[in-house]
Amino acid sequence: MPHSARTAATDRLAQDAADLQAALARLLRVYQFRDRDRICCHDVSVTQCHALELLVERGAMRSQALSDALLLDKSTTTRVVDALVRKGYAERSPDLEDRRAVRLRATTAGRRLVQRINDDLVAQQRALLADLPAEVRRGTIETLDRLAGLAERRFLDAGGCGPGACAPSEGRRPGCA
């Protein structure tokens, strides 16, 4: 490829990256407010909802596994789980493989709550998607799913981001600008 074509492609990629960042920032900001407003009216925080969703989807797990999945430190996860247990949405039980460990699981009330919240959010997505042609809906969903997978591999699986990933003494890790 000639130098001028490579430069143009590099410039286009840089502009596309900036445009994607702006579009995602806008979309995430809207969804963060939507989630806060819609989920919190179910008597749980957004983080508590995410934790409960994981317990429903993956089944019983140790606190450290939940911390890792939520990208939170263990003490924050403990506070999240304490609140869910207090509200009757999750419970702790001894881990049969390691008596020192505890397993967390969603209760029946917790599973019902996740279903209600999901139904509410899906209804909102349905209303949003109704304004788009079917082929645009499918293309958008496929693109977002592909971007999510790429981001997970680049930022999460590679260990680039997460709790403590950018400790002040270490400086910034690649991918954690």
PDB file of C-alpha atoms in Angstrom:
ATOM      1  CA  MET A   1       0.000   0.000   0.000  1.00  0.00           C
ATOM      2  CA  PRO A   2       1.449   3.421  -0.917  1.00  0.00           C
ATOM      3  CA  HIS A   3       2.458   5.736   1.929  1.00  0.00           C
ATOM      4  CA  SER A   4      -0.356   8.244   1.228  1.00  0.00           C
ATOM      5  CA  ALA A   5      -2.968   5.446   1.304  1.00  0.00           C
ATOM      6  CA  ARG A   6      -1.555   4.132   4.617  1.00  0.00           C
ATOM      7  CA  THR A   7      -1.633   7.632   6.087  1.00  0.00           C
ATOM      8  CA  ALA A   8      -5.234   8.137   4.940  1.00  0.00           C
ATOM      9  CA  ALA A   9      -6.251   4.758   6.411  1.00  0.00           C
ATOM     10  CA  THR A  10      -4.493   5.618   9.693  1.00  0.00           C
ATOM     11  CA  ASP A  11      -6.200   9.020   9.796  1.00  0.00           C
ATOM     12  CA  ARG A  12      -9.603   7.395   9.078  1.00  0.00           C
ATOM     13  CA  LEU A  13      -9.048   4.795  11.814  1.00  0.00           C
ATOM     14  CA  ALA A  14      -8.116   7.536  14.288  1.00  0.00           C
ATOM     15  CA  GLN A  15     -11.246   9.519  13.380  1.00  0.00           C
ATOM     16  CA  ASP A  16     -13.424   6.389  13.597  1.00  0.00           C
ATOM     17  CA  ALA A  17     -11.958   5.626  17.027  1.00  0.00           C
ATOM     18  CA  ALA A  18     -12.736   9.158  18.211  1.00  0.00           C
ATOM     19  CA  ASP A  19     -16.264   8.959  16.766  1.00  0.00           C
ATOM     20  CA  LEU A  20     -16.850   5.560  18.420  1.00  0.00           C
ATOM     21  CA  GLN A  21     -15.625   6.940  21.759  1.00  0.00           C
ATOM     22  CA  ALA A  22     -18.023   9.882  21.509  1.00  0.00           C
ATOM     23  CA  ALA A  23     -20.987   7.711  20.474  1.00  0.00           C
ATOM     24  CA  LEU A  24     -20.344   5.129  23.196  1.00  0.00           C
ATOM     25  CA  ALA A  25     -19.847   7.803  25.854  1.00  0.00           C
ATOM     26  CA  ARG A  26     -23.184   9.348  24.901  1.00  0.00           C
ATOM     27  CA  LEU A  27     -24.979   5.985  24.809  1.00  0.00           C
ATOM     28  CA  LEU A  28     -23.458   4.780  28.081  1.00  0.00           C
ATOM     29  CA  ARG A  29     -24.322   8.033  29.833  1.00  0.00           C
ATOM     30  CA  VAL A  30     -27.975   7.696  28.790  1.00  0.00           C
ATOM     31  CA  TYR A  31     -28.084   4.028  29.809  1.00  0.00           C
ATOM     32  CA  GLN A  32     -26.406   4.695  33.155  1.00  0.00           C
ATOM     33  CA  PHE A  33     -29.137   7.183  34.017  1.00  0.00           C
ATOM     34  CA  ARG A  34     -31.799   4.833  32.654  1.00  0.00           C
ATOM     35  CA  ASP A  35     -30.439   1.927  34.686  1.00  0.00           C
ATOM     36  CA  ARG A  36     -30.171   4.007  37.835  1.00  0.00           C
ATOM     37  CA  ASP A  37     -33.736   5.262  37.464  1.00  0.00           C
ATOM     38  CA  ARG A  38     -35.333   1.963  36.360  1.00  0.00           C
ATOM     39  CA  ILE A  39     -33.390  -0.502  38.518  1.00  0.00           C
ATOM     40  CA  CYS A  40     -33.358   1.527  41.715  1.00  0.00           C
ATOM     41  CA  CYS A  41     -37.146   1.627  41.791  1.00  0.00           C
ATOM     42  CA  HIS A  42     -36.905  -2.146  42.395  1.00  0.00           C
ATOM     43  CA  ASP A  43     -35.144  -1.528  45.750  1.00  0.00           C
ATOM     44  CA  VAL A  44     -31.635  -2.453  44.560  1.00  0.00           C
ATOM     45  CA  SER A  45     -28.707  -0.450  43.266  1.00  0.00           C
ATOM     46  CA  VAL A  46     -27.353  -1.003  39.771  1.00  0.00           C
ATOM     47  CA  THR A  47     -24.329  -2.829  41.239  1.00  0.00           C
ATOM     48  CA  GLN A  48     -26.562  -5.018  43.411  1.00  0.00           C
ATOM     49  CA  CYS A  49     -28.616  -5.814  40.313  1.00  0.00           C
ATOM     50  CA  HIS A  50     -25.478  -6.785  38.353  1.00  0.00           C
ATOM     51  CA  ALA A  51     -24.347  -9.043  41.203  1.00  0.00           C
ATOM     52  CA  LEU A  52     -27.755 -10.675  41.433  1.00  0.00           C
ATOM     53  CA  GLU A  53     -27.882 -11.176  37.654  1.00  0.00           C
ATOM     54  CA  LEU A  54     -24.540 -12.987  37.807  1.00  0.00           C
ATOM     55  CA  LEU A  55     -25.733 -15.221  40.635  1.00  0.00           C
ATOM     56  CA  VAL A  56     -28.850 -16.082  38.633  1.00  0.00           C
ATOM     57  CA  GLU A  57     -26.969 -16.650  35.345  1.00  0.00           C
ATOM     58  CA  ARG A  58     -23.962 -18.547  36.704  1.00  0.00           C
ATOM     59  CA  GLY A  59     -25.417 -20.151  39.812  1.00  0.00           C
ATOM     60  CA  ALA A  60     -23.778 -20.325  43.216  1.00  0.00           C
ATOM     61  CA  MET A  61     -20.253 -18.951  43.387  1.00  0.00           C
ATOM     62  CA  ARG A  62     -17.630 -17.858  45.848  1.00  0.00           C
ATOM     63  CA  SER A  63     -17.300 -14.203  46.726  1.00  0.00           C
ATOM     64  CA  GLN A  64     -13.940 -13.895  44.950  1.00  0.00           C
ATOM     65  CA  ALA A  65     -15.440 -15.237  41.712  1.00  0.00           C
ATOM     66  CA  LEU A  66     -18.271 -12.714  42.024  1.00  0.00           C
ATOM     67  CA  SER A  67     -15.746  -9.921  42.702  1.00  0.00           C
ATOM     68  CA  ASP A  68     -13.794 -10.902  39.606  1.00  0.00           C
ATOM     69  CA  ALA A  69     -16.927 -11.033  37.443  1.00  0.00           C
ATOM     70  CA  LEU A  70     -18.111  -7.643  38.714  1.00  0.00           C
ATOM     71  CA  LEU A  71     -14.619  -6.103  38.406  1.00  0.00           C
ATOM     72  CA  LEU A  72     -14.870  -4.963  42.013  1.00  0.00           C
ATOM     73  CA  ASP A  73     -12.576  -5.415  44.979  1.00  0.00           C
ATOM     74  CA  LYS A  74     -13.575  -7.970  47.589  1.00  0.00           C
ATOM     75  CA  SER A  75     -14.646  -5.465  50.267  1.00  0.00           C
ATOM     76  CA  THR A  76     -17.021  -3.690  47.862  1.00  0.00           C
ATOM     77  CA  THR A  77     -18.453  -7.029  46.762  1.00  0.00           C
ATOM     78  CA  THR A  78     -18.997  -7.973  50.413  1.00  0.00           C
ATOM     79  CA  ARG A  79     -21.008  -4.782  50.984  1.00  0.00           C
ATOM     80  CA  VAL A  80     -23.062  -5.456  47.837  1.00  0.00           C
ATOM     81  CA  VAL A  81     -23.767  -9.045  48.923  1.00  0.00           C
ATOM     82  CA  ASP A  82     -24.540  -7.969  52.507  1.00  0.00           C
ATOM     83  CA  ALA A  83     -27.273  -5.696  51.157  1.00  0.00           C
ATOM     84  CA  LEU A  84     -28.686  -8.444  48.914  1.00  0.00           C
ATOM     85  CA  VAL A  85     -28.724 -10.912  51.823  1.00  0.00           C
ATOM     86  CA  ARG A  86     -30.380  -8.339  54.094  1.00  0.00           C
ATOM     87  CA  LYS A  87     -33.088  -7.779  51.473  1.00  0.00           C
ATOM     88  CA  GLY A  88     -33.629 -11.524  51.006  1.00  0.00           C
ATOM     89  CA  TYR A  89     -32.401 -11.647  47.397  1.00  0.00           C
ATOM     90  CA  ALA A  90     -29.231 -13.691  48.039  1.00  0.00           C
ATOM     91  CA  GLU A  91     -27.941 -16.091  50.647  1.00  0.00           C
ATOM     92  CA  ARG A  92     -24.647 -17.455  51.855  1.00  0.00           C
ATOM     93  CA  SER A  93     -23.933 -21.113  52.508  1.00  0.00           C
ATOM     94  CA  PRO A  94     -20.793 -23.080  53.410  1.00  0.00           C
ATOM     95  CA  ASP A  95     -18.668 -24.171  50.482  1.00  0.00           C
ATOM     96  CA  LEU A  96     -18.582 -27.970  50.524  1.00  0.00           C
ATOM     97  CA  GLU A  97     -15.124 -28.035  48.896  1.00  0.00           C
ATOM     98  CA  ASP A  98     -13.529 -25.572  51.327  1.00  0.00           C
ATOM     99  CA  ARG A  99     -15.104 -25.096  54.757  1.00  0.00           C
ATOM    100  CA  ARG A 100     -13.356 -21.728  55.149  1.00  0.00           C
ATOM    101  CA  ALA A 101     -15.101 -20.400  52.044  1.00  0.00           C
ATOM    102  CA  VAL A 102     -18.687 -19.322  51.522  1.00  0.00           C
ATOM    103  CA  ARG A 103     -20.829 -19.764  48.432  1.00  0.00           C
ATOM    104  CA  LEU A 104     -23.306 -17.122  47.371  1.00  0.00           C
ATOM    105  CA  ARG A 105     -26.534 -17.827  45.542  1.00  0.00           C
ATOM    106  CA  ALA A 106     -29.683 -16.012  44.507  1.00  0.00           C
ATOM    107  CA  THR A 107     -32.842 -16.839  46.416  1.00  0.00           C
ATOM    108  CA  THR A 108     -36.190 -17.443  44.746  1.00  0.00           C
ATOM    109  CA  ALA A 109     -37.078 -13.805  45.509  1.00  0.00           C
ATOM    110  CA  GLY A 110     -33.788 -12.723  43.923  1.00  0.00           C
ATOM    111  CA  ARG A 111     -34.457 -14.737  40.769  1.00  0.00           C
ATOM    112  CA  ARG A 112     -37.954 -13.248  40.515  1.00  0.00           C
ATOM    113  CA  LEU A 113     -36.544  -9.745  40.963  1.00  0.00           C
ATOM    114  CA  VAL A 114     -33.985 -10.248  38.185  1.00  0.00           C
ATOM    115  CA  GLN A 115     -36.792 -11.470  35.907  1.00  0.00           C
ATOM    116  CA  ARG A 116     -38.962  -8.414  36.692  1.00  0.00           C
ATOM    117  CA  ILE A 117     -36.089  -5.999  36.094  1.00  0.00           C
ATOM    118  CA  ASN A 118     -35.102  -7.758  32.870  1.00  0.00           C
ATOM    119  CA  ASP A 119     -38.703  -7.730  31.621  1.00  0.00           C
ATOM    120  CA  ASP A 120     -38.895  -3.990  32.334  1.00  0.00           C
ATOM    121  CA  LEU A 121     -35.623  -3.239  30.529  1.00  0.00           C
ATOM    122  CA  VAL A 122     -36.482  -5.473  27.552  1.00  0.00           C
ATOM    123  CA  ALA A 123     -39.813  -3.656  27.184  1.00  0.00           C
ATOM    124  CA  GLN A 124     -37.891  -0.385  26.983  1.00  0.00           C
ATOM    125  CA  GLN A 125     -35.526  -1.846  24.373  1.00  0.00           C
ATOM    126  CA  ARG A 126     -38.484  -3.099  22.357  1.00  0.00           C
ATOM    127  CA  ALA A 127     -39.989   0.403  22.279  1.00  0.00           C
ATOM    128  CA  LEU A 128     -36.615   1.848  21.239  1.00  0.00           C
ATOM    129  CA  LEU A 129     -36.058  -0.724  18.483  1.00  0.00           C
ATOM    130  CA  ALA A 130     -39.570  -0.334  17.090  1.00  0.00           C
ATOM    131  CA  ASP A 131     -38.426   2.846  15.307  1.00  0.00           C
ATOM    132  CA  LEU A 132     -35.713   1.014  13.338  1.00  0.00           C
ATOM    133  CA  PRO A 133     -36.058  -1.233  10.278  1.00  0.00           C
ATOM    134  CA  ALA A 134     -35.460  -4.948  10.991  1.00  0.00           C
ATOM    135  CA  GLU A 135     -32.153  -5.090   9.081  1.00  0.00           C
ATOM    136  CA  VAL A 136     -30.792  -2.085  11.013  1.00  0.00           C
ATOM    137  CA  ARG A 137     -31.878  -3.675  14.313  1.00  0.00           C
ATOM    138  CA  ARG A 138     -30.094  -6.950  13.506  1.00  0.00           C
ATOM    139  CA  GLY A 139     -26.975  -5.185  12.221  1.00  0.00           C
ATOM    140  CA  THR A 140     -26.807  -2.970  15.291  1.00  0.00           C
ATOM    141  CA  ILE A 141     -27.204  -5.902  17.659  1.00  0.00           C
ATOM    142  CA  GLU A 142     -24.569  -7.947  15.827  1.00  0.00           C
ATOM    143  CA  THR A 143     -22.138  -5.014  15.787  1.00  0.00           C
ATOM    144  CA  LEU A 144     -22.625  -4.254  19.487  1.00  0.00           C
ATOM    145  CA  ASP A 145     -22.214  -7.930  20.371  1.00  0.00           C
ATOM    146  CA  ARG A 146     -19.030  -8.136  18.313  1.00  0.00           C
ATOM    147  CA  LEU A 147     -17.644  -4.940  19.898  1.00  0.00           C
ATOM    148  CA  ALA A 148     -18.461  -6.321  23.365  1.00  0.00           C
ATOM    149  CA  GLY A 149     -16.568  -9.526  22.603  1.00  0.00           C
ATOM    150  CA  LEU A 150     -13.576  -7.652  21.223  1.00  0.00           C
ATOM    151  CA  ALA A 151     -13.525  -5.325  24.241  1.00  0.00           C
ATOM    152  CA  GLU A 152     -13.739  -8.254  26.679  1.00  0.00           C
ATOM    153  CA  ARG A 153     -10.782  -9.973  25.022  1.00  0.00           C
ATOM    154  CA  ARG A 154      -8.683  -6.812  24.792  1.00  0.00           C
ATOM    155  CA  PHE A 155      -9.475  -5.194  28.132  1.00  0.00           C
ATOM    156  CA  LEU A 156     -10.656  -7.924  30.478  1.00  0.00           C
ATOM    157  CA  ASP A 157      -9.206 -11.259  29.388  1.00  0.00           C
ATOM    158  CA  ALA A 158      -5.804  -9.677  28.818  1.00  0.00           C
ATOM    159  CA  GLY A 159      -5.877  -8.254  32.342  1.00  0.00           C
ATOM    160  CA  GLY A 160      -5.726  -4.677  31.107  1.00  0.00           C
ATOM    161  CA  CYS A 161      -8.473  -3.229  33.309  1.00  0.00           C
ATOM    162  CA  GLY A 162     -10.279  -4.009  36.498  1.00  0.00           C
ATOM    163  CA  PRO A 163      -9.892  -3.284  40.188  1.00  0.00           C
ATOM    164  CA  GLY A 164      -6.392  -2.082  40.914  1.00  0.00           C
ATOM    165  CA  ALA A 165      -5.294  -2.362  37.272  1.00  0.00           C
ATOM    166  CA  CYS A 166      -3.883   1.145  37.252  1.00  0.00           C
ATOM    167  CA  ALA A 167      -2.343   1.546  40.695  1.00  0.00           C
ATOM    168  CA  PRO A 168      -0.766   5.008  41.075  1.00  0.00           C
ATOM    169  CA  SER A 169       2.693   3.550  41.716  1.00  0.00           C
ATOM    170  CA  GLU A 170       2.535   1.502  38.500  1.00  0.00           C
ATOM    171  CA  GLY A 171       1.332   4.181  36.131  1.00  0.00           C
ATOM    172  CA  ARG A 172      -1.118   3.306  33.385  1.00  0.00           C
ATOM    173  CA  ARG A 173      -1.199  -0.133  31.844  1.00  0.00           C
ATOM    174  CA  PRO A 174      -1.660  -0.480  28.085  1.00  0.00           C
ATOM    175  CA  GLY A 175      -5.347  -0.209  27.258  1.00  0.00           C
ATOM    176  CA  CYS A 176      -6.175   1.631  30.506  1.00  0.00           C
ATOM    177  CA  ALA A 177      -5.810   5.215  29.383  1.00  0.00           C
TER     178      ALA A 177
END
